[in-house]
């Protein structure tokens, strides 16, 4: 019976795509095997302004350019599979942490409670929203839930350019969430508190995990106040003062391998080690750069670099999550 169900079920996607403000990245993995084998990766740059990630405004400005970039990246990978997972910028969604002292036993009651809570601060009508939530950390005996809300039409924009390029995207998720998935798949952190910083070209996001569960999320666009080191320091102070933090077992930096990061102009001219040193000074702890390789294998022809690992991490994180779901 289980074998028949597996045969009838849709295969796990072996193609992953990320669309950001500056580029399209595509990754193809072998459909089977442990660890997952990354067979090929391709990156296509986008013209300035082709994609403008935003919460409450159109995102895909130049459909033709984005579609062409997706089609070109996927063609470079080879293979016939056209079913993919899709990673999109954090900026398109509002992420909230809701804490409930008592969690309803029935799924329908929990869904109604979450919907009622987010309606209070929703930046757009909730009937236009695509809403999802997953359990987060347990704090002071209460259960938190990580709630993601995005406008349905904006999610559709990203899906439709993939469709125009001949790719069907059945799963869409945020970049930083899948950096977390990559970290967890690579073997940690399974215990203790960890901080992860995603330094994207047009935004930065800071998350804190406790025993592998998200307990803090802060996002800032490129037009926000404060530099990277300041925001990380403020997040660490909140962690100590309000979340009972006793120190990070790990601190992980993603995105510093990219050549240009408008979200943190104060880092101009610094290489990846310079960025790490800035954060280490503020945090008082060692900062490592993200590396998904403990969870994957790379084809021999793929040359490893910090930029490559930054590119791989969110896409691989989502592919691995779907593989183990």
PDB file of C-alpha atoms in Angstrom:
ATOM      1  CA  UNK A   1       0.000   0.000   0.000  1.00  0.00           C
ATOM      2  CA  UNK A   2       2.756   2.508   0.909  1.00  0.00           C
ATOM      3  CA  UNK A   3       4.690   1.507  -2.220  1.00  0.00           C
ATOM      4  CA  UNK A   4       1.633   2.185  -4.376  1.00  0.00           C
ATOM      5  CA  UNK A   5       1.150   5.569  -2.723  1.00  0.00           C
ATOM      6  CA  UNK A   6       4.769   6.445  -3.439  1.00  0.00           C
ATOM      7  CA  UNK A   7       4.407   5.474  -7.083  1.00  0.00           C
ATOM      8  CA  UNK A   8       1.277   7.566  -7.469  1.00  0.00           C
ATOM      9  CA  UNK A   9       2.678  10.592  -5.636  1.00  0.00           C
ATOM     10  CA  UNK A  10       4.437  13.449  -7.385  1.00  0.00           C
ATOM     11  CA  UNK A  11       8.240  13.109  -7.344  1.00  0.00           C
ATOM     12  CA  UNK A  12      10.255  15.412  -5.124  1.00  0.00           C
ATOM     13  CA  UNK A  13      11.510  18.373  -7.209  1.00  0.00           C
ATOM     14  CA  UNK A  14      15.156  18.196  -8.239  1.00  0.00           C
ATOM     15  CA  UNK A  15      15.172  21.775  -9.577  1.00  0.00           C
ATOM     16  CA  UNK A  16      15.330  24.876  -7.395  1.00  0.00           C
ATOM     17  CA  UNK A  17      15.145  28.533  -8.451  1.00  0.00           C
ATOM     18  CA  UNK A  18      15.779  31.747  -6.550  1.00  0.00           C
ATOM     19  CA  UNK A  19      14.591  35.129  -7.844  1.00  0.00           C
ATOM     20  CA  UNK A  20      16.125  38.166  -6.155  1.00  0.00           C
ATOM     21  CA  UNK A  21      16.428  41.838  -6.966  1.00  0.00           C
ATOM     22  CA  UNK A  22      19.665  41.320  -8.881  1.00  0.00           C
ATOM     23  CA  UNK A  23      19.660  37.824 -10.336  1.00  0.00           C
ATOM     24  CA  UNK A  24      18.095  34.441 -10.978  1.00  0.00           C
ATOM     25  CA  UNK A  25      19.861  31.367  -9.624  1.00  0.00           C
ATOM     26  CA  UNK A  26      18.958  27.803 -10.598  1.00  0.00           C
ATOM     27  CA  UNK A  27      20.215  24.600  -8.988  1.00  0.00           C
ATOM     28  CA  UNK A  28      19.671  21.020 -10.105  1.00  0.00           C
ATOM     29  CA  UNK A  29      20.222  18.086  -7.752  1.00  0.00           C
ATOM     30  CA  UNK A  30      20.130  14.364  -8.413  1.00  0.00           C
ATOM     31  CA  UNK A  31      16.621  13.035  -7.763  1.00  0.00           C
ATOM     32  CA  UNK A  32      17.907  10.405  -5.329  1.00  0.00           C
ATOM     33  CA  UNK A  33      20.864   9.656  -3.118  1.00  0.00           C
ATOM     34  CA  UNK A  34      22.292  10.734   0.216  1.00  0.00           C
ATOM     35  CA  UNK A  35      23.817  13.222   0.518  1.00  0.00           C
ATOM     36  CA  UNK A  36      22.000  15.097  -2.218  1.00  0.00           C
ATOM     37  CA  UNK A  37      24.264  15.597  -5.231  1.00  0.00           C
ATOM     38  CA  UNK A  38      24.274  19.089  -6.739  1.00  0.00           C
ATOM     39  CA  UNK A  39      24.757  18.406 -10.414  1.00  0.00           C
ATOM     40  CA  UNK A  40      24.750  21.961 -11.773  1.00  0.00           C
ATOM     41  CA  UNK A  41      24.175  25.598 -10.853  1.00  0.00           C
ATOM     42  CA  UNK A  42      23.572  28.606 -13.089  1.00  0.00           C
ATOM     43  CA  UNK A  43      23.213  32.310 -12.317  1.00  0.00           C
ATOM     44  CA  UNK A  44      21.789  34.972 -14.619  1.00  0.00           C
ATOM     45  CA  UNK A  45      21.981  38.653 -13.725  1.00  0.00           C
ATOM     46  CA  UNK A  46      18.920  40.886 -14.009  1.00  0.00           C
ATOM     47  CA  UNK A  47      18.767  44.475 -15.297  1.00  0.00           C
ATOM     48  CA  UNK A  48      18.449  47.088 -12.584  1.00  0.00           C
ATOM     49  CA  UNK A  49      14.792  47.534 -11.663  1.00  0.00           C
ATOM     50  CA  UNK A  50      13.568  44.341 -13.346  1.00  0.00           C
ATOM     51  CA  UNK A  51      12.576  42.957  -9.927  1.00  0.00           C
ATOM     52  CA  UNK A  52      11.736  45.317  -7.063  1.00  0.00           C
ATOM     53  CA  UNK A  53      10.854  43.178  -4.031  1.00  0.00           C
ATOM     54  CA  UNK A  54       8.141  44.866  -1.976  1.00  0.00           C
ATOM     55  CA  UNK A  55       5.380  43.965   0.431  1.00  0.00           C
ATOM     56  CA  UNK A  56       2.570  46.024  -1.043  1.00  0.00           C
ATOM     57  CA  UNK A  57       3.454  46.931  -4.644  1.00  0.00           C
ATOM     58  CA  UNK A  58       4.164  45.139  -7.934  1.00  0.00           C
ATOM     59  CA  UNK A  59       7.470  43.225  -7.806  1.00  0.00           C
ATOM     60  CA  UNK A  60       8.088  41.944 -11.337  1.00  0.00           C
ATOM     61  CA  UNK A  61       8.605  45.127 -13.336  1.00  0.00           C
ATOM     62  CA  UNK A  62      10.260  43.707 -16.469  1.00  0.00           C
ATOM     63  CA  UNK A  63       8.551  40.364 -17.079  1.00  0.00           C
ATOM     64  CA  UNK A  64      10.391  39.709 -20.327  1.00  0.00           C
ATOM     65  CA  UNK A  65      13.829  40.130 -18.731  1.00  0.00           C
ATOM     66  CA  UNK A  66      12.993  37.964 -15.720  1.00  0.00           C
ATOM     67  CA  UNK A  67      11.419  35.240 -17.857  1.00  0.00           C
ATOM     68  CA  UNK A  68      14.436  35.202 -20.171  1.00  0.00           C
ATOM     69  CA  UNK A  69      16.818  34.930 -17.209  1.00  0.00           C
ATOM     70  CA  UNK A  70      14.892  31.996 -15.733  1.00  0.00           C
ATOM     71  CA  UNK A  71      14.718  30.211 -19.084  1.00  0.00           C
ATOM     72  CA  UNK A  72      18.442  30.705 -19.705  1.00  0.00           C
ATOM     73  CA  UNK A  73      19.478  29.552 -16.218  1.00  0.00           C
ATOM     74  CA  UNK A  74      17.322  26.423 -16.388  1.00  0.00           C
ATOM     75  CA  UNK A  75      18.542  25.554 -19.886  1.00  0.00           C
ATOM     76  CA  UNK A  76      22.150  25.740 -18.698  1.00  0.00           C
ATOM     77  CA  UNK A  77      21.432  23.046 -16.133  1.00  0.00           C
ATOM     78  CA  UNK A  78      20.256  20.513 -18.691  1.00  0.00           C
ATOM     79  CA  UNK A  79      17.719  17.829 -17.873  1.00  0.00           C
ATOM     80  CA  UNK A  80      14.034  17.675 -18.679  1.00  0.00           C
ATOM     81  CA  UNK A  81      12.445  18.273 -15.265  1.00  0.00           C
ATOM     82  CA  UNK A  82      10.379  21.453 -15.207  1.00  0.00           C
ATOM     83  CA  UNK A  83       8.875  21.141 -11.744  1.00  0.00           C
ATOM     84  CA  UNK A  84      10.685  23.327  -9.229  1.00  0.00           C
ATOM     85  CA  UNK A  85      10.741  24.897  -5.794  1.00  0.00           C
ATOM     86  CA  UNK A  86      11.032  28.680  -5.725  1.00  0.00           C
ATOM     87  CA  UNK A  87      12.877  30.942  -3.258  1.00  0.00           C
ATOM     88  CA  UNK A  88      11.771  34.597  -3.125  1.00  0.00           C
ATOM     89  CA  UNK A  89      13.029  37.658  -1.215  1.00  0.00           C
ATOM     90  CA  UNK A  90      12.084  38.119   2.440  1.00  0.00           C
ATOM     91  CA  UNK A  91      10.823  41.594   1.544  1.00  0.00           C
ATOM     92  CA  UNK A  92       7.648  40.306  -0.131  1.00  0.00           C
ATOM     93  CA  UNK A  93       6.177  39.015   3.137  1.00  0.00           C
ATOM     94  CA  UNK A  94       5.378  40.125   6.659  1.00  0.00           C
ATOM     95  CA  UNK A  95       6.690  37.665   9.232  1.00  0.00           C
ATOM     96  CA  UNK A  96       5.248  37.664  12.744  1.00  0.00           C
ATOM     97  CA  UNK A  97       5.863  35.616  15.865  1.00  0.00           C
ATOM     98  CA  UNK A  98       2.600  34.928  17.692  1.00  0.00           C
ATOM     99  CA  UNK A  99       2.687  33.525  21.208  1.00  0.00           C
ATOM    100  CA  UNK A 100      -0.188  31.490  22.646  1.00  0.00           C
ATOM    101  CA  UNK A 101      -0.352  30.335  26.257  1.00  0.00           C
ATOM    102  CA  UNK A 102      -2.779  27.640  25.163  1.00  0.00           C
ATOM    103  CA  UNK A 103      -2.798  26.157  21.668  1.00  0.00           C
ATOM    104  CA  UNK A 104      -6.185  24.967  20.369  1.00  0.00           C
ATOM    105  CA  UNK A 105      -6.330  21.215  19.901  1.00  0.00           C
ATOM    106  CA  UNK A 106      -8.253  21.387  16.624  1.00  0.00           C
ATOM    107  CA  UNK A 107      -6.366  22.557  13.514  1.00  0.00           C
ATOM    108  CA  UNK A 108      -9.353  24.597  12.341  1.00  0.00           C
ATOM    109  CA  UNK A 109      -9.509  26.470  15.656  1.00  0.00           C
ATOM    110  CA  UNK A 110      -5.778  27.213  15.530  1.00  0.00           C
ATOM    111  CA  UNK A 111      -6.097  28.517  11.964  1.00  0.00           C
ATOM    112  CA  UNK A 112      -8.965  30.801  12.998  1.00  0.00           C
ATOM    113  CA  UNK A 113      -6.989  32.102  15.991  1.00  0.00           C
ATOM    114  CA  UNK A 114      -3.894  32.850  13.896  1.00  0.00           C
ATOM    115  CA  UNK A 115      -5.982  34.596  11.237  1.00  0.00           C
ATOM    116  CA  UNK A 116      -7.760  36.710  13.851  1.00  0.00           C
ATOM    117  CA  UNK A 117      -4.465  37.744  15.477  1.00  0.00           C
ATOM    118  CA  UNK A 118      -2.680  38.773  12.279  1.00  0.00           C
ATOM    119  CA  UNK A 119      -5.697  40.736  11.060  1.00  0.00           C
ATOM    120  CA  UNK A 120      -4.932  43.363  13.719  1.00  0.00           C
ATOM    121  CA  UNK A 121      -1.641  44.398  12.098  1.00  0.00           C
ATOM    122  CA  UNK A 122      -2.061  43.211   8.508  1.00  0.00           C
ATOM    123  CA  UNK A 123      -0.654  45.700   5.956  1.00  0.00           C
ATOM    124  CA  UNK A 124      -3.335  44.686   3.433  1.00  0.00           C
ATOM    125  CA  UNK A 125      -6.781  43.049   3.577  1.00  0.00           C
ATOM    126  CA  UNK A 126      -6.451  39.502   4.866  1.00  0.00           C
ATOM    127  CA  UNK A 127      -8.776  38.188   2.160  1.00  0.00           C
ATOM    128  CA  UNK A 128      -5.993  39.115  -0.291  1.00  0.00           C
ATOM    129  CA  UNK A 129      -3.340  37.315   1.741  1.00  0.00           C
ATOM    130  CA  UNK A 130      -1.550  34.022   1.393  1.00  0.00           C
ATOM    131  CA  UNK A 131      -1.061  32.965   5.006  1.00  0.00           C
ATOM    132  CA  UNK A 132       1.058  30.162   6.444  1.00  0.00           C
ATOM    133  CA  UNK A 133       2.305  29.307   9.921  1.00  0.00           C
ATOM    134  CA  UNK A 134       4.530  26.750  11.611  1.00  0.00           C
ATOM    135  CA  UNK A 135       5.368  26.085  15.274  1.00  0.00           C
ATOM    136  CA  UNK A 136       8.273  28.080  16.636  1.00  0.00           C
ATOM    137  CA  UNK A 137      10.125  28.018  19.936  1.00  0.00           C
ATOM    138  CA  UNK A 138       8.608  27.459  23.360  1.00  0.00           C
ATOM    139  CA  UNK A 139       9.150  30.576  25.483  1.00  0.00           C
ATOM    140  CA  UNK A 140       8.196  30.816  29.177  1.00  0.00           C
ATOM    141  CA  UNK A 141       5.843  27.874  28.830  1.00  0.00           C
ATOM    142  CA  UNK A 142       4.009  29.389  25.850  1.00  0.00           C
ATOM    143  CA  UNK A 143       4.174  28.170  22.264  1.00  0.00           C
ATOM    144  CA  UNK A 144       5.147  30.579  19.508  1.00  0.00           C
ATOM    145  CA  UNK A 145       4.122  30.288  15.878  1.00  0.00           C
ATOM    146  CA  UNK A 146       6.013  31.755  12.926  1.00  0.00           C
ATOM    147  CA  UNK A 147       3.402  33.361  10.695  1.00  0.00           C
ATOM    148  CA  UNK A 148       4.117  34.473   7.132  1.00  0.00           C
ATOM    149  CA  UNK A 149       1.704  36.703   5.239  1.00  0.00           C
ATOM    150  CA  UNK A 150       2.107  37.851   1.633  1.00  0.00           C
ATOM    151  CA  UNK A 151      -0.236  39.310  -0.912  1.00  0.00           C
ATOM    152  CA  UNK A 152      -1.512  36.486  -3.090  1.00  0.00           C
ATOM    153  CA  UNK A 153      -1.127  38.492  -6.295  1.00  0.00           C
ATOM    154  CA  UNK A 154       2.529  39.226  -5.538  1.00  0.00           C
ATOM    155  CA  UNK A 155       3.308  35.545  -4.972  1.00  0.00           C
ATOM    156  CA  UNK A 156       1.531  34.855  -8.254  1.00  0.00           C
ATOM    157  CA  UNK A 157       3.831  37.339 -10.027  1.00  0.00           C
ATOM    158  CA  UNK A 158       6.852  35.209  -9.142  1.00  0.00           C
ATOM    159  CA  UNK A 159       5.103  31.953 -10.011  1.00  0.00           C
ATOM    160  CA  UNK A 160       3.855  33.272 -13.345  1.00  0.00           C
ATOM    161  CA  UNK A 161       7.267  34.347 -14.691  1.00  0.00           C
ATOM    162  CA  UNK A 162       8.495  30.849 -13.940  1.00  0.00           C
ATOM    163  CA  UNK A 163       5.466  29.478 -15.760  1.00  0.00           C
ATOM    164  CA  UNK A 164       6.259  31.731 -18.736  1.00  0.00           C
ATOM    165  CA  UNK A 165       9.752  30.200 -18.766  1.00  0.00           C
ATOM    166  CA  UNK A 166       8.281  26.681 -18.834  1.00  0.00           C
ATOM    167  CA  UNK A 167       8.733  25.894 -15.124  1.00  0.00           C
ATOM    168  CA  UNK A 168       5.968  24.948 -12.684  1.00  0.00           C
ATOM    169  CA  UNK A 169       6.638  26.021  -9.090  1.00  0.00           C
ATOM    170  CA  UNK A 170       4.662  24.011  -6.575  1.00  0.00           C
ATOM    171  CA  UNK A 171       6.405  25.411  -3.465  1.00  0.00           C
ATOM    172  CA  UNK A 172       7.322  29.054  -2.796  1.00  0.00           C
ATOM    173  CA  UNK A 173       9.194  30.165   0.332  1.00  0.00           C
ATOM    174  CA  UNK A 174      11.338  32.985   1.720  1.00  0.00           C
ATOM    175  CA  UNK A 175      15.114  33.125   1.387  1.00  0.00           C
ATOM    176  CA  UNK A 176      16.084  33.386   5.058  1.00  0.00           C
ATOM    177  CA  UNK A 177      13.794  30.545   6.127  1.00  0.00           C
ATOM    178  CA  UNK A 178      15.663  28.303   3.713  1.00  0.00           C
ATOM    179  CA  UNK A 179      19.055  29.464   4.887  1.00  0.00           C
ATOM    180  CA  UNK A 180      17.854  28.142   8.244  1.00  0.00           C
ATOM    181  CA  UNK A 181      16.823  24.889   6.547  1.00  0.00           C
ATOM    182  CA  UNK A 182      20.298  24.613   5.017  1.00  0.00           C
ATOM    183  CA  UNK A 183      21.969  25.166   8.385  1.00  0.00           C
ATOM    184  CA  UNK A 184      19.782  22.555  10.074  1.00  0.00           C
ATOM    185  CA  UNK A 185      20.311  20.051   7.260  1.00  0.00           C
ATOM    186  CA  UNK A 186      24.073  20.551   7.548  1.00  0.00           C
ATOM    187  CA  UNK A 187      24.011  19.318  11.112  1.00  0.00           C
ATOM    188  CA  UNK A 188      23.184  22.146  13.458  1.00  0.00           C
ATOM    189  CA  UNK A 189      22.220  23.838  15.581  1.00  0.00           C
ATOM    190  CA  UNK A 190      20.309  21.024  17.278  1.00  0.00           C
ATOM    191  CA  UNK A 191      20.777  22.483  20.754  1.00  0.00           C
ATOM    192  CA  UNK A 192      21.392  25.915  22.206  1.00  0.00           C
ATOM    193  CA  UNK A 193      20.888  29.346  20.678  1.00  0.00           C
ATOM    194  CA  UNK A 194      22.172  30.376  17.253  1.00  0.00           C
ATOM    195  CA  UNK A 195      22.106  33.657  15.346  1.00  0.00           C
ATOM    196  CA  UNK A 196      21.925  33.846  11.556  1.00  0.00           C
ATOM    197  CA  UNK A 197      22.353  37.014   9.480  1.00  0.00           C
ATOM    198  CA  UNK A 198      21.208  37.121   5.859  1.00  0.00           C
ATOM    199  CA  UNK A 199      22.911  40.027   4.081  1.00  0.00           C
ATOM    200  CA  UNK A 200      20.970  40.223   0.801  1.00  0.00           C
ATOM    201  CA  UNK A 201      21.662  42.862  -1.880  1.00  0.00           C
ATOM    202  CA  UNK A 202      18.607  44.936  -0.953  1.00  0.00           C
ATOM    203  CA  UNK A 203      17.778  43.918   2.622  1.00  0.00           C
ATOM    204  CA  UNK A 204      19.112  42.213   5.702  1.00  0.00           C
ATOM    205  CA  UNK A 205      17.389  39.782   8.020  1.00  0.00           C
ATOM    206  CA  UNK A 206      18.453  38.578  11.454  1.00  0.00           C
ATOM    207  CA  UNK A 207      17.019  35.421  13.005  1.00  0.00           C
ATOM    208  CA  UNK A 208      17.708  33.652  16.281  1.00  0.00           C
ATOM    209  CA  UNK A 209      17.083  29.947  16.780  1.00  0.00           C
ATOM    210  CA  UNK A 210      16.646  28.087  20.047  1.00  0.00           C
ATOM    211  CA  UNK A 211      17.140  24.342  19.820  1.00  0.00           C
ATOM    212  CA  UNK A 212      16.538  24.586  16.070  1.00  0.00           C
ATOM    213  CA  UNK A 213      13.285  26.589  16.427  1.00  0.00           C
ATOM    214  CA  UNK A 214      12.884  30.199  15.280  1.00  0.00           C
ATOM    215  CA  UNK A 215      12.412  32.558  18.238  1.00  0.00           C
ATOM    216  CA  UNK A 216      13.403  35.962  16.803  1.00  0.00           C
ATOM    217  CA  UNK A 217      13.030  37.560  13.362  1.00  0.00           C
ATOM    218  CA  UNK A 218      14.008  41.055  12.282  1.00  0.00           C
ATOM    219  CA  UNK A 219      13.967  42.328   8.709  1.00  0.00           C
ATOM    220  CA  UNK A 220      15.220  45.656   7.339  1.00  0.00           C
ATOM    221  CA  UNK A 221      15.100  46.953   3.778  1.00  0.00           C
ATOM    222  CA  UNK A 222      17.878  48.930   2.134  1.00  0.00           C
ATOM    223  CA  UNK A 223      16.103  52.183   3.059  1.00  0.00           C
ATOM    224  CA  UNK A 224      16.039  51.358   6.788  1.00  0.00           C
ATOM    225  CA  UNK A 225      18.042  53.048   9.510  1.00  0.00           C
ATOM    226  CA  UNK A 226      21.128  51.590  11.128  1.00  0.00           C
ATOM    227  CA  UNK A 227      24.078  49.654   9.811  1.00  0.00           C
ATOM    228  CA  UNK A 228      24.553  45.926   9.846  1.00  0.00           C
ATOM    229  CA  UNK A 229      26.666  45.836  12.997  1.00  0.00           C
ATOM    230  CA  UNK A 230      24.199  48.098  14.840  1.00  0.00           C
ATOM    231  CA  UNK A 231      21.186  45.968  13.934  1.00  0.00           C
ATOM    232  CA  UNK A 232      22.947  42.747  14.889  1.00  0.00           C
ATOM    233  CA  UNK A 233      24.028  44.339  18.189  1.00  0.00           C
ATOM    234  CA  UNK A 234      20.469  45.535  18.916  1.00  0.00           C
ATOM    235  CA  UNK A 235      19.130  42.081  18.132  1.00  0.00           C
ATOM    236  CA  UNK A 236      21.659  40.505  20.477  1.00  0.00           C
ATOM    237  CA  UNK A 237      20.692  42.940  23.266  1.00  0.00           C
ATOM    238  CA  UNK A 238      16.998  42.108  22.799  1.00  0.00           C
ATOM    239  CA  UNK A 239      17.906  38.435  22.908  1.00  0.00           C
ATOM    240  CA  UNK A 240      19.697  38.881  26.237  1.00  0.00           C
ATOM    241  CA  UNK A 241      17.175  41.232  27.846  1.00  0.00           C
ATOM    242  CA  UNK A 242      13.841  39.849  26.626  1.00  0.00           C
ATOM    243  CA  UNK A 243      14.443  36.265  25.521  1.00  0.00           C
ATOM    244  CA  UNK A 244      16.576  35.018  28.392  1.00  0.00           C
ATOM    245  CA  UNK A 245      19.583  34.587  26.146  1.00  0.00           C
ATOM    246  CA  UNK A 246      22.733  33.132  27.694  1.00  0.00           C
ATOM    247  CA  UNK A 247      24.992  33.326  24.656  1.00  0.00           C
ATOM    248  CA  UNK A 248      25.072  31.964  21.143  1.00  0.00           C
ATOM    249  CA  UNK A 249      26.442  28.533  20.431  1.00  0.00           C
ATOM    250  CA  UNK A 250      26.829  29.596  16.781  1.00  0.00           C
ATOM    251  CA  UNK A 251      26.721  32.808  14.760  1.00  0.00           C
ATOM    252  CA  UNK A 252      26.371  32.405  10.990  1.00  0.00           C
ATOM    253  CA  UNK A 253      26.676  34.979   8.207  1.00  0.00           C
ATOM    254  CA  UNK A 254      25.114  34.494   4.766  1.00  0.00           C
ATOM    255  CA  UNK A 255      25.362  36.785   1.760  1.00  0.00           C
ATOM    256  CA  UNK A 256      28.731  38.396   2.420  1.00  0.00           C
ATOM    257  CA  UNK A 257      30.230  36.496  -0.505  1.00  0.00           C
ATOM    258  CA  UNK A 258      28.304  38.649  -2.965  1.00  0.00           C
ATOM    259  CA  UNK A 259      30.206  41.439  -4.685  1.00  0.00           C
ATOM    260  CA  UNK A 260      27.764  44.291  -4.002  1.00  0.00           C
ATOM    261  CA  UNK A 261      25.406  44.700  -1.063  1.00  0.00           C
ATOM    262  CA  UNK A 262      23.338  47.883  -1.135  1.00  0.00           C
ATOM    263  CA  UNK A 263      21.564  46.941   2.096  1.00  0.00           C
ATOM    264  CA  UNK A 264      24.750  47.689   4.057  1.00  0.00           C
ATOM    265  CA  UNK A 265      26.687  50.447   2.260  1.00  0.00           C
ATOM    266  CA  UNK A 266      28.978  50.852   5.266  1.00  0.00           C
ATOM    267  CA  UNK A 267      30.526  47.532   4.232  1.00  0.00           C
ATOM    268  CA  UNK A 268      31.701  48.866   0.856  1.00  0.00           C
ATOM    269  CA  UNK A 269      35.264  47.818   0.217  1.00  0.00           C
ATOM    270  CA  UNK A 270      35.252  45.069   2.850  1.00  0.00           C
ATOM    271  CA  UNK A 271      35.830  41.476   1.842  1.00  0.00           C
ATOM    272  CA  UNK A 272      33.988  38.625   3.481  1.00  0.00           C
ATOM    273  CA  UNK A 273      36.538  38.377   6.286  1.00  0.00           C
ATOM    274  CA  UNK A 274      36.180  42.090   6.994  1.00  0.00           C
ATOM    275  CA  UNK A 275      32.436  41.734   7.386  1.00  0.00           C
ATOM    276  CA  UNK A 276      32.914  38.771   9.701  1.00  0.00           C
ATOM    277  CA  UNK A 277      35.369  40.735  11.856  1.00  0.00           C
ATOM    278  CA  UNK A 278      32.874  43.595  12.229  1.00  0.00           C
ATOM    279  CA  UNK A 279      30.215  41.226  13.471  1.00  0.00           C
ATOM    280  CA  UNK A 280      32.603  39.351  15.755  1.00  0.00           C
ATOM    281  CA  UNK A 281      33.556  42.614  17.422  1.00  0.00           C
ATOM    282  CA  UNK A 282      29.917  43.466  18.126  1.00  0.00           C
ATOM    283  CA  UNK A 283      28.896  39.976  19.212  1.00  0.00           C
ATOM    284  CA  UNK A 284      32.014  38.968  21.083  1.00  0.00           C
ATOM    285  CA  UNK A 285      31.874  35.523  19.512  1.00  0.00           C
ATOM    286  CA  UNK A 286      33.177  33.727  16.438  1.00  0.00           C
ATOM    287  CA  UNK A 287      31.158  34.276  13.257  1.00  0.00           C
ATOM    288  CA  UNK A 288      31.212  31.615  10.539  1.00  0.00           C
ATOM    289  CA  UNK A 289      30.013  31.916   6.961  1.00  0.00           C
ATOM    290  CA  UNK A 290      27.211  29.696   5.731  1.00  0.00           C
ATOM    291  CA  UNK A 291      28.281  26.428   4.179  1.00  0.00           C
ATOM    292  CA  UNK A 292      25.704  23.825   3.103  1.00  0.00           C
ATOM    293  CA  UNK A 293      28.335  21.278   2.030  1.00  0.00           C
ATOM    294  CA  UNK A 294      27.940  18.971   5.055  1.00  0.00           C
ATOM    295  CA  UNK A 295      24.421  18.250   3.737  1.00  0.00           C
ATOM    296  CA  UNK A 296      25.241  17.921   0.034  1.00  0.00           C
ATOM    297  CA  UNK A 297      27.797  16.677  -2.461  1.00  0.00           C
ATOM    298  CA  UNK A 298      29.017  18.777  -5.381  1.00  0.00           C
ATOM    299  CA  UNK A 299      29.718  17.562  -8.886  1.00  0.00           C
ATOM    300  CA  UNK A 300      33.444  17.638  -9.651  1.00  0.00           C
ATOM    301  CA  UNK A 301      33.185  20.498 -12.148  1.00  0.00           C
ATOM    302  CA  UNK A 302      31.629  22.902  -9.622  1.00  0.00           C
ATOM    303  CA  UNK A 303      34.273  25.273  -8.249  1.00  0.00           C
ATOM    304  CA  UNK A 304      33.664  26.269  -4.641  1.00  0.00           C
ATOM    305  CA  UNK A 305      33.798  29.929  -3.564  1.00  0.00           C
ATOM    306  CA  UNK A 306      32.089  32.035  -0.866  1.00  0.00           C
ATOM    307  CA  UNK A 307      29.757  33.467  -3.517  1.00  0.00           C
ATOM    308  CA  UNK A 308      28.809  29.979  -4.716  1.00  0.00           C
ATOM    309  CA  UNK A 309      28.005  28.813  -1.181  1.00  0.00           C
ATOM    310  CA  UNK A 310      25.837  31.906  -0.631  1.00  0.00           C
ATOM    311  CA  UNK A 311      24.000  31.145  -3.868  1.00  0.00           C
ATOM    312  CA  UNK A 312      23.518  27.462  -3.119  1.00  0.00           C
ATOM    313  CA  UNK A 313      22.373  27.739   0.488  1.00  0.00           C
ATOM    314  CA  UNK A 314      18.765  29.021   0.218  1.00  0.00           C
ATOM    315  CA  UNK A 315      17.882  26.929  -2.835  1.00  0.00           C
ATOM    316  CA  UNK A 316      19.456  23.770  -1.411  1.00  0.00           C
ATOM    317  CA  UNK A 317      17.736  24.476   1.906  1.00  0.00           C
ATOM    318  CA  UNK A 318      14.309  24.363   0.263  1.00  0.00           C
ATOM    319  CA  UNK A 319      15.129  21.337  -1.902  1.00  0.00           C
ATOM    320  CA  UNK A 320      16.339  19.409   1.137  1.00  0.00           C
ATOM    321  CA  UNK A 321      13.301  20.395   3.174  1.00  0.00           C
ATOM    322  CA  UNK A 322      11.001  19.064   0.467  1.00  0.00           C
ATOM    323  CA  UNK A 323      13.069  15.901   0.172  1.00  0.00           C
ATOM    324  CA  UNK A 324      12.617  15.129   3.882  1.00  0.00           C
ATOM    325  CA  UNK A 325       9.037  16.407   4.200  1.00  0.00           C
TER     326      UNK A 325
END
